[in-house]
Short mmCIF file of N, CA, C and O in Angstrom, two decimals:
data_model
loop_
_atom_site.label_atom_id
_atom_site.label_comp_id
_atom_site.label_asym_id
_atom_site.label_seq_id
_atom_site.Cartn_x
_atom_site.Cartn_y
_atom_site.Cartn_z
N MET A 7 -184.20 181.17 43.93
CA MET A 7 -184.36 179.65 44.20
C MET A 7 -185.70 179.70 44.33
O MET A 7 -186.55 180.35 45.11
N GLU A 8 -186.50 178.90 43.34
CA GLU A 8 -188.09 178.68 43.66
C GLU A 8 -188.25 177.85 44.66
O GLU A 8 -187.38 177.03 45.34
N GLN A 9 -189.53 178.21 45.07
CA GLN A 9 -189.87 177.66 46.41
C GLN A 9 -190.24 176.07 46.50
O GLN A 9 -189.60 175.34 47.34
N ASN A 10 -190.53 175.56 45.18
CA ASN A 10 -190.68 174.01 44.96
C ASN A 10 -189.33 173.44 45.00
O ASN A 10 -189.00 172.46 45.76
N ARG A 11 -188.50 174.25 44.71
CA ARG A 11 -186.89 173.50 44.61
C ARG A 11 -186.24 173.51 46.33
O ARG A 11 -185.76 173.05 46.76
N TRP A 12 -186.66 174.85 46.58
CA TRP A 12 -186.17 174.97 48.23
C TRP A 12 -186.95 173.97 49.04
O TRP A 12 -186.20 173.36 49.87
N ASP A 13 -188.07 173.52 49.04
CA ASP A 13 -188.91 172.54 49.95
C ASP A 13 -188.42 171.16 49.36
O ASP A 13 -188.21 170.73 50.61
N ALA A 14 -188.05 171.03 48.24
CA ALA A 14 -187.42 169.62 47.87
C ALA A 14 -186.23 169.23 48.48
O ALA A 14 -186.11 168.34 49.16
N LEU A 15 -185.20 170.44 48.62
CA LEU A 15 -184.13 170.22 48.96
C LEU A 15 -183.82 170.34 50.72
O LEU A 15 -183.18 169.70 51.20
N GLN A 16 -184.86 171.15 51.36
CA GLN A 16 -185.16 170.97 52.61
C GLN A 16 -185.63 169.72 53.29
O GLN A 16 -185.07 169.32 54.11
N ASN A 17 -186.66 169.15 52.30
CA ASN A 17 -187.30 167.68 52.66
C ASN A 17 -186.06 166.62 52.25
O ASN A 17 -186.42 165.53 53.15
N ALA A 18 -184.81 166.97 51.83
CA ALA A 18 -183.97 165.94 51.48
C ALA A 18 -182.94 166.09 52.56
O ALA A 18 -182.11 165.15 52.67
N GLY A 19 -183.42 167.20 53.88
CA GLY A 19 -182.28 167.18 54.80
C GLY A 19 -181.52 168.32 54.48
O GLY A 19 -180.13 168.31 55.19
N ILE A 20 -181.15 168.84 53.66
CA ILE A 20 -180.37 169.96 53.36
C ILE A 20 -180.95 171.53 54.36
O ILE A 20 -181.57 171.72 54.09
N ASP A 21 -180.19 171.86 55.20
CA ASP A 21 -180.24 172.83 56.21
C ASP A 21 -179.90 174.35 55.23
O ASP A 21 -178.69 174.87 55.39
N LEU A 22 -181.21 174.74 54.24
CA LEU A 22 -180.60 175.83 53.63
C LEU A 22 -180.50 176.97 54.22
O LEU A 22 -180.02 177.90 53.64
N PRO A 23 -181.25 177.38 55.25
CA PRO A 23 -180.68 178.87 56.01
C PRO A 23 -179.52 178.78 56.44
O PRO A 23 -178.86 179.94 56.28
N ASP A 24 -178.94 177.50 56.90
CA ASP A 24 -177.74 177.40 57.36
C ASP A 24 -176.85 177.75 56.44
O ASP A 24 -175.95 178.30 56.41
N ALA A 25 -177.00 176.89 55.13
CA ALA A 25 -176.14 177.06 53.80
C ALA A 25 -176.28 178.51 53.21
O ALA A 25 -175.08 179.03 53.14
N LEU A 26 -177.24 178.88 53.43
CA LEU A 26 -177.25 180.23 52.90
C LEU A 26 -176.55 181.60 53.81
O LEU A 26 -175.90 182.41 53.23
N ARG A 27 -176.69 181.20 55.20
CA ARG A 27 -175.58 182.37 55.98
C ARG A 27 -174.17 181.98 55.54
O ARG A 27 -173.37 182.99 55.35
N ARG A 28 -173.94 180.79 55.32
CA ARG A 28 -172.38 180.46 55.16
C ARG A 28 -171.93 181.28 53.41
O ARG A 28 -171.07 181.36 53.13
N MET A 29 -173.10 181.27 52.66
CA MET A 29 -172.74 182.01 51.58
C MET A 29 -173.15 183.37 51.42
O MET A 29 -173.58 184.25 50.28
N ALA A 30 -173.09 184.04 52.84
CA ALA A 30 -173.67 185.35 52.93
C ALA A 30 -174.91 185.96 52.30
O ALA A 30 -175.10 186.90 51.44
N GLY A 31 -175.93 184.90 52.24
CA GLY A 31 -177.15 185.37 51.71
C GLY A 31 -177.10 185.35 50.18
O GLY A 31 -178.16 185.71 49.75
N ASN A 32 -176.25 184.87 49.54
CA ASN A 32 -176.23 184.90 48.34
C ASN A 32 -177.02 183.67 47.63
O ASN A 32 -176.14 182.45 47.32
N THR A 33 -178.29 183.54 47.44
CA THR A 33 -179.12 182.27 46.71
C THR A 33 -178.46 181.74 45.38
O THR A 33 -178.16 180.54 45.33
N GLU A 34 -177.94 182.96 44.74
CA GLU A 34 -177.67 182.26 43.40
C GLU A 34 -176.23 181.22 43.83
O GLU A 34 -176.16 180.41 42.94
N LEU A 35 -175.31 181.75 44.49
CA LEU A 35 -174.25 181.15 44.74
C LEU A 35 -174.31 179.89 45.14
O LEU A 35 -173.90 178.76 44.87
N LEU A 36 -175.42 179.93 46.32
CA LEU A 36 -175.58 178.48 47.05
C LEU A 36 -176.34 177.68 46.31
O LEU A 36 -175.92 176.56 45.87
N GLU A 37 -177.18 178.24 45.39
CA GLU A 37 -177.60 177.20 44.11
C GLU A 37 -176.71 176.62 43.18
O GLU A 37 -176.59 175.28 42.85
N LYS A 38 -175.90 177.17 43.00
CA LYS A 38 -174.48 177.00 42.25
C LYS A 38 -173.50 175.74 42.71
O LYS A 38 -173.54 175.19 41.92
N PHE A 39 -173.22 175.65 44.18
CA PHE A 39 -172.67 174.97 44.54
C PHE A 39 -173.45 173.90 44.71
O PHE A 39 -172.81 172.84 44.39
N LEU A 40 -174.77 173.82 45.02
CA LEU A 40 -175.54 172.53 45.23
C LEU A 40 -175.58 171.95 44.15
O LEU A 40 -175.53 170.73 44.01
N MET A 41 -175.94 172.60 43.02
CA MET A 41 -176.21 171.83 41.63
C MET A 41 -175.00 171.09 41.27
O MET A 41 -174.72 170.20 40.54
N ARG A 42 -173.65 171.79 41.59
CA ARG A 42 -172.63 171.10 41.23
C ARG A 42 -171.89 170.35 42.24
O ARG A 42 -170.97 169.10 41.79
N PHE A 43 -172.46 169.84 43.26
CA PHE A 43 -172.21 168.92 44.49
C PHE A 43 -171.78 167.61 43.98
O PHE A 43 -170.82 166.86 44.07
N PRO A 44 -173.11 167.06 43.18
CA PRO A 44 -172.80 165.83 42.41
C PRO A 44 -171.80 165.51 41.71
O PRO A 44 -171.47 164.24 41.39
N GLU A 45 -170.90 166.34 40.93
CA GLU A 45 -169.71 166.48 39.99
C GLU A 45 -168.41 166.21 41.01
O GLU A 45 -167.60 166.08 40.16
N ASP A 46 -168.80 166.54 42.13
CA ASP A 46 -167.52 166.57 42.79
C ASP A 46 -167.32 165.31 43.05
O ASP A 46 -167.84 164.06 43.43
N ASP A 47 -165.77 164.92 42.89
CA ASP A 47 -165.35 163.23 42.86
C ASP A 47 -164.74 162.70 44.17
O ASP A 47 -164.52 161.58 44.19
N ASN A 48 -164.85 163.27 45.44
CA ASN A 48 -164.39 162.92 46.73
C ASN A 48 -165.39 161.58 46.72
O ASN A 48 -164.61 160.47 47.34
N PHE A 49 -166.50 161.57 46.57
CA PHE A 49 -167.16 160.57 46.96
C PHE A 49 -166.62 159.10 46.13
O PHE A 49 -166.53 158.12 46.91
N GLY A 50 -166.74 159.20 44.96
CA GLY A 50 -165.94 158.22 44.26
C GLY A 50 -164.40 157.74 44.34
O GLY A 50 -163.92 157.04 44.73
N ILE A 51 -163.45 159.08 44.85
CA ILE A 51 -162.47 158.51 45.10
C ILE A 51 -162.39 157.64 46.91
O ILE A 51 -161.53 157.29 47.04
N LEU A 52 -163.09 158.16 47.60
CA LEU A 52 -163.23 157.39 48.55
C LEU A 52 -163.54 155.98 48.46
O LEU A 52 -163.05 155.29 49.26
N GLY A 53 -164.77 155.87 47.51
CA GLY A 53 -165.12 154.33 47.18
C GLY A 53 -163.63 153.56 46.76
O GLY A 53 -163.48 152.63 47.08
N ARG A 54 -163.25 154.36 45.80
CA ARG A 54 -162.27 153.50 45.10
C ARG A 54 -160.79 153.20 45.93
O ARG A 54 -160.14 152.20 46.24
N ALA A 55 -160.34 154.21 47.12
CA ALA A 55 -159.69 154.22 48.39
C ALA A 55 -160.00 153.25 49.15
O ALA A 55 -159.11 152.29 49.72
N LEU A 56 -161.20 153.06 49.67
CA LEU A 56 -161.70 152.04 50.24
C LEU A 56 -161.28 150.43 49.85
O LEU A 56 -160.94 149.46 50.29
N ASP A 57 -161.89 150.46 48.54
CA ASP A 57 -161.41 149.06 47.62
C ASP A 57 -160.21 149.02 47.61
O ASP A 57 -159.86 147.72 47.85
N GLY A 58 -159.53 149.76 47.44
CA GLY A 58 -157.86 149.39 47.49
C GLY A 58 -157.19 149.44 48.75
O GLY A 58 -155.86 149.26 48.68
N ALA A 59 -158.17 149.50 50.04
CA ALA A 59 -157.22 150.03 51.19
C ALA A 59 -156.10 150.75 51.13
O ALA A 59 -155.33 150.90 51.89
N ASP A 60 -156.50 151.93 50.86
CA ASP A 60 -155.33 153.30 50.33
C ASP A 60 -156.29 153.99 51.68
O ASP A 60 -156.95 154.57 51.31
N TRP A 61 -155.99 153.73 52.74
CA TRP A 61 -156.31 154.76 54.08
C TRP A 61 -156.27 156.05 53.98
O TRP A 61 -156.77 157.06 54.50
N ASP A 62 -155.12 156.61 53.68
CA ASP A 62 -154.51 157.94 53.66
C ASP A 62 -155.10 158.71 52.84
O ASP A 62 -156.23 159.65 52.84
N THR A 63 -155.69 157.91 51.27
CA THR A 63 -156.28 158.64 50.12
C THR A 63 -157.81 158.71 50.88
O THR A 63 -158.44 159.56 50.24
N ALA A 64 -158.42 157.70 51.58
CA ALA A 64 -159.88 157.76 52.34
C ALA A 64 -159.85 158.66 53.02
O ALA A 64 -160.84 159.34 52.95
N LEU A 65 -158.81 159.04 53.97
CA LEU A 65 -159.20 160.03 54.91
C LEU A 65 -159.09 161.23 54.30
O LEU A 65 -159.97 162.36 54.40
N ILE A 66 -158.51 161.68 53.22
CA ILE A 66 -158.49 163.00 52.79
C ILE A 66 -159.83 163.08 51.69
O ILE A 66 -160.15 164.28 51.99
N ALA A 67 -160.02 162.03 50.89
CA ALA A 67 -161.54 162.07 50.58
C ALA A 67 -162.63 162.39 51.35
O ALA A 67 -163.49 163.26 51.20
N VAL A 68 -162.75 161.75 52.68
CA VAL A 68 -163.89 161.82 53.31
C VAL A 68 -163.72 162.95 54.04
O VAL A 68 -164.75 163.79 54.78
N HIS A 69 -162.38 163.66 54.51
CA HIS A 69 -162.58 164.84 55.17
C HIS A 69 -163.13 166.14 54.37
O HIS A 69 -163.84 167.02 54.49
N THR A 70 -162.58 165.90 52.85
CA THR A 70 -163.13 166.94 51.88
C THR A 70 -164.27 166.89 51.74
O THR A 70 -165.15 167.89 51.84
N LEU A 71 -165.23 165.82 51.67
CA LEU A 71 -166.51 165.69 51.36
C LEU A 71 -167.24 166.11 52.80
O LEU A 71 -168.36 166.80 52.59
N LYS A 72 -166.29 165.76 54.01
CA LYS A 72 -166.77 166.39 55.45
C LYS A 72 -167.20 168.18 55.36
O LYS A 72 -168.24 168.55 55.47
N GLY A 73 -166.18 168.50 54.88
CA GLY A 73 -166.17 170.14 54.84
C GLY A 73 -167.30 170.49 53.65
O GLY A 73 -167.80 171.55 54.00
N ILE A 74 -167.41 170.12 52.61
CA ILE A 74 -168.15 170.23 51.45
C ILE A 74 -169.50 170.09 52.12
O ILE A 74 -170.56 171.36 52.01
N SER A 75 -169.81 169.14 52.44
CA SER A 75 -171.10 168.83 53.12
C SER A 75 -171.31 169.50 54.07
O SER A 75 -172.59 170.10 54.38
N GLY A 76 -170.55 170.00 55.07
CA GLY A 76 -171.04 170.86 56.04
C GLY A 76 -171.31 172.23 55.66
O GLY A 76 -172.05 173.08 56.33
N ASN A 77 -170.61 172.87 54.53
CA ASN A 77 -170.70 174.24 54.25
C ASN A 77 -172.07 174.26 53.44
O ASN A 77 -172.58 175.35 53.40
N LEU A 78 -172.65 173.21 52.85
CA LEU A 78 -173.75 173.12 51.89
C LEU A 78 -174.74 172.69 52.85
O LEU A 78 -176.08 172.44 52.47
N GLY A 79 -174.79 172.61 54.33
CA GLY A 79 -175.93 172.54 55.13
C GLY A 79 -176.53 170.88 55.12
O GLY A 79 -177.56 170.68 55.27
N MET A 80 -175.88 170.07 54.53
CA MET A 80 -175.93 168.90 54.55
C MET A 80 -175.48 168.04 55.65
O MET A 80 -174.69 167.08 55.88
N GLY A 81 -176.13 168.27 56.91
CA GLY A 81 -175.74 167.70 57.92
C GLY A 81 -175.64 166.32 58.49
O GLY A 81 -174.77 165.92 58.95
N ARG A 82 -176.35 165.67 58.04
CA ARG A 82 -176.65 163.89 58.27
C ARG A 82 -175.34 163.66 57.40
O ARG A 82 -174.68 162.57 57.84
N LEU A 83 -175.04 164.16 56.12
CA LEU A 83 -173.95 163.45 55.26
C LEU A 83 -172.66 163.84 56.31
O LEU A 83 -171.69 163.15 56.11
N CYS A 84 -172.29 165.14 56.49
CA CYS A 84 -171.22 165.39 57.47
C CYS A 84 -171.25 164.85 58.67
O CYS A 84 -170.24 164.34 59.09
N GLN A 85 -172.18 164.41 59.25
CA GLN A 85 -172.04 163.63 60.54
C GLN A 85 -171.65 162.45 60.25
O GLN A 85 -170.58 161.69 60.70
N CYS A 86 -171.71 161.66 58.77
CA CYS A 86 -171.32 160.40 58.46
C CYS A 86 -169.91 160.50 58.46
O CYS A 86 -169.16 159.71 58.70
N CYS A 87 -169.88 161.45 57.63
CA CYS A 87 -168.15 161.86 57.17
C CYS A 87 -167.30 162.13 58.62
O CYS A 87 -166.28 161.61 58.37
N CYS A 88 -167.88 162.78 59.25
CA CYS A 88 -167.30 162.78 60.76
C CYS A 88 -167.04 161.80 61.11
O CYS A 88 -165.66 161.53 62.05
N ARG A 89 -167.74 160.70 61.55
CA ARG A 89 -167.77 159.64 61.87
C ARG A 89 -166.65 158.88 61.56
O ARG A 89 -165.64 157.97 61.84
N MET A 90 -166.54 158.65 60.13
CA MET A 90 -165.32 158.11 59.23
C MET A 90 -164.15 158.44 59.42
O MET A 90 -163.34 157.66 59.44
N VAL A 91 -164.27 159.79 59.60
CA VAL A 91 -162.57 160.91 59.78
C VAL A 91 -162.24 160.05 61.32
O VAL A 91 -160.80 159.65 60.83
N GLU A 92 -163.09 160.05 62.21
CA GLU A 92 -162.55 159.68 63.39
C GLU A 92 -161.99 157.91 63.52
O GLU A 92 -161.13 157.90 63.73
N GLN A 93 -163.07 157.44 62.61
CA GLN A 93 -162.34 155.91 62.72
C GLN A 93 -161.23 155.75 61.93
O GLN A 93 -160.47 155.05 62.40
N LEU A 94 -161.26 156.61 60.43
CA LEU A 94 -159.96 156.34 60.09
C LEU A 94 -158.55 156.83 60.72
O LEU A 94 -157.38 156.17 60.58
N ARG A 95 -158.89 157.65 61.61
CA ARG A 95 -157.60 158.69 62.03
C ARG A 95 -157.48 157.44 63.42
O ARG A 95 -156.16 157.45 63.74
N ALA A 96 -158.42 156.79 64.07
CA ALA A 96 -158.11 155.67 64.95
C ALA A 96 -157.59 154.38 64.24
O ALA A 96 -157.34 153.55 65.37
N GLY A 97 -157.34 154.21 63.24
CA GLY A 97 -156.97 153.26 62.37
C GLY A 97 -157.93 152.18 62.34
O GLY A 97 -157.92 151.06 62.10
N ASP A 98 -159.40 152.48 62.59
CA ASP A 98 -160.56 151.55 62.79
C ASP A 98 -160.92 151.19 61.43
O ASP A 98 -162.33 152.01 60.79
N THR A 99 -160.13 150.65 60.61
CA THR A 99 -160.61 150.25 58.92
C THR A 99 -161.85 149.91 58.95
O THR A 99 -162.87 150.13 58.31
N ALA A 100 -162.29 148.69 59.67
CA ALA A 100 -163.23 148.13 59.52
C ALA A 100 -164.64 148.96 60.11
O ALA A 100 -165.57 148.59 59.46
N GLY A 101 -164.38 149.31 61.13
CA GLY A 101 -165.47 150.48 61.26
C GLY A 101 -165.72 151.70 59.97
O GLY A 101 -167.02 151.96 59.78
N ALA A 102 -164.74 151.95 59.61
CA ALA A 102 -164.64 153.09 58.18
C ALA A 102 -165.46 152.30 57.14
O ALA A 102 -166.28 153.04 56.57
N ARG A 103 -165.13 151.09 56.99
CA ARG A 103 -165.55 150.34 55.99
C ARG A 103 -167.32 150.30 56.33
O ARG A 103 -168.01 150.43 55.46
N ALA A 104 -167.62 149.93 57.33
CA ALA A 104 -169.23 149.54 57.96
C ALA A 104 -169.70 151.07 57.66
O ALA A 104 -170.90 150.89 57.26
N SER A 105 -169.10 152.13 57.94
CA SER A 105 -169.84 153.46 58.32
C SER A 105 -170.05 154.25 56.66
O SER A 105 -170.74 154.44 56.16
N TYR A 106 -169.14 153.46 55.70
CA TYR A 106 -169.12 153.81 54.11
C TYR A 106 -170.85 153.48 53.86
O TYR A 106 -171.12 154.24 52.87
N ASN A 107 -171.45 152.28 53.94
CA ASN A 107 -172.55 151.94 53.66
C ASN A 107 -173.53 153.08 53.94
O ASN A 107 -174.61 153.40 53.13
N GLU A 108 -173.38 153.62 55.21
CA GLU A 108 -174.60 154.67 55.55
C GLU A 108 -174.23 155.99 54.80
O GLU A 108 -175.24 156.63 54.33
N LEU A 109 -172.90 156.38 54.78
CA LEU A 109 -172.43 157.33 53.80
C LEU A 109 -173.21 157.30 52.62
O LEU A 109 -173.67 158.33 52.27
N ALA A 110 -172.79 156.53 52.19
CA ALA A 110 -172.98 156.24 50.37
C ALA A 110 -174.63 156.22 50.30
O ALA A 110 -175.11 156.99 49.17
N GLY A 111 -175.53 155.67 51.08
CA GLY A 111 -176.86 155.99 51.10
C GLY A 111 -177.33 157.43 51.23
O GLY A 111 -178.52 157.73 50.44
N VAL A 112 -176.84 158.10 52.06
CA VAL A 112 -177.05 159.47 52.44
C VAL A 112 -176.72 160.56 51.14
O VAL A 112 -177.54 161.24 50.70
N TYR A 113 -175.40 159.82 50.82
CA TYR A 113 -174.93 160.79 49.42
C TYR A 113 -175.79 160.60 48.44
O TYR A 113 -175.90 161.71 47.55
N ARG A 114 -176.32 159.44 48.05
CA ARG A 114 -176.74 158.97 46.99
C ARG A 114 -178.19 159.66 46.98
O ARG A 114 -178.96 160.03 45.81
N ALA A 115 -178.85 159.80 48.18
CA ALA A 115 -180.11 160.34 48.42
C ALA A 115 -180.04 161.94 47.93
O ALA A 115 -180.82 162.31 47.47
N LEU A 116 -179.05 162.45 48.33
CA LEU A 116 -178.94 163.94 48.39
C LEU A 116 -178.77 164.34 47.15
O LEU A 116 -179.30 165.26 46.13
N CYS A 117 -177.75 163.24 46.34
CA CYS A 117 -177.68 164.01 44.72
C CYS A 117 -178.93 163.40 43.80
O CYS A 117 -179.26 164.25 43.12
N GLY A 118 -179.65 162.56 44.45
CA GLY A 118 -181.01 162.32 43.99
C GLY A 118 -181.78 163.66 43.85
O GLY A 118 -182.42 164.09 42.91
N ALA A 119 -181.99 164.36 44.86
CA ALA A 119 -182.78 165.28 45.40
C ALA A 119 -182.30 166.56 44.65
O ALA A 119 -182.87 167.54 44.13
N LEU A 120 -180.74 166.56 44.39
CA LEU A 120 -180.31 168.08 43.68
C LEU A 120 -180.41 167.67 42.06
O LEU A 120 -180.06 168.43 41.52
N SER A 121 -180.65 166.34 41.61
CA SER A 121 -181.01 166.08 39.64
C SER A 121 -181.83 167.20 39.65
O SER A 121 -182.81 167.26 40.04
N PRO A 122 -181.19 167.73 38.74
CA PRO A 122 -182.30 168.88 37.62
C PRO A 122 -183.51 168.14 37.29
O PRO A 122 -184.54 168.88 37.14
N ALA A 123 -183.81 166.77 37.11
CA ALA A 123 -184.83 166.33 36.51
C ALA A 123 -185.93 166.43 37.78
O ALA A 123 -187.18 165.83 37.53
N VAL A 124 -185.52 166.45 39.10
CA VAL A 124 -186.52 166.37 40.20
C VAL A 124 -187.38 167.91 40.01
O VAL A 124 -188.37 167.60 40.44
N TYR A 125 -186.74 168.84 39.14
CA TYR A 125 -187.65 169.84 39.01
C TYR A 125 -188.31 170.20 37.50
O TYR A 125 -188.12 170.90 37.32
#
């Protein structure tokens, strides 16, 4: 991974050393997963599930997004997802809807940083 890409991703809040450890030091594999992250549909599924008050689907989608973001070193997104998972499990649907706004902002910022146009 080129240094300018590495720096930009770190500046976006991705803990690349942590993510690289999870990928057994394979930089190419990490870069592949990072660049494919915006293609994952769980964020879209989550939004549609919240719009339709489908709490079970929302829980599955945000839990999946939590795992993906955690493995890719996206700590802030993972924290947002953790909060939302807890709220949904507790039946706090109003809290989950409110948390979605922060989660969406963090998600969109990460996707923007991962955009090939940035490099």
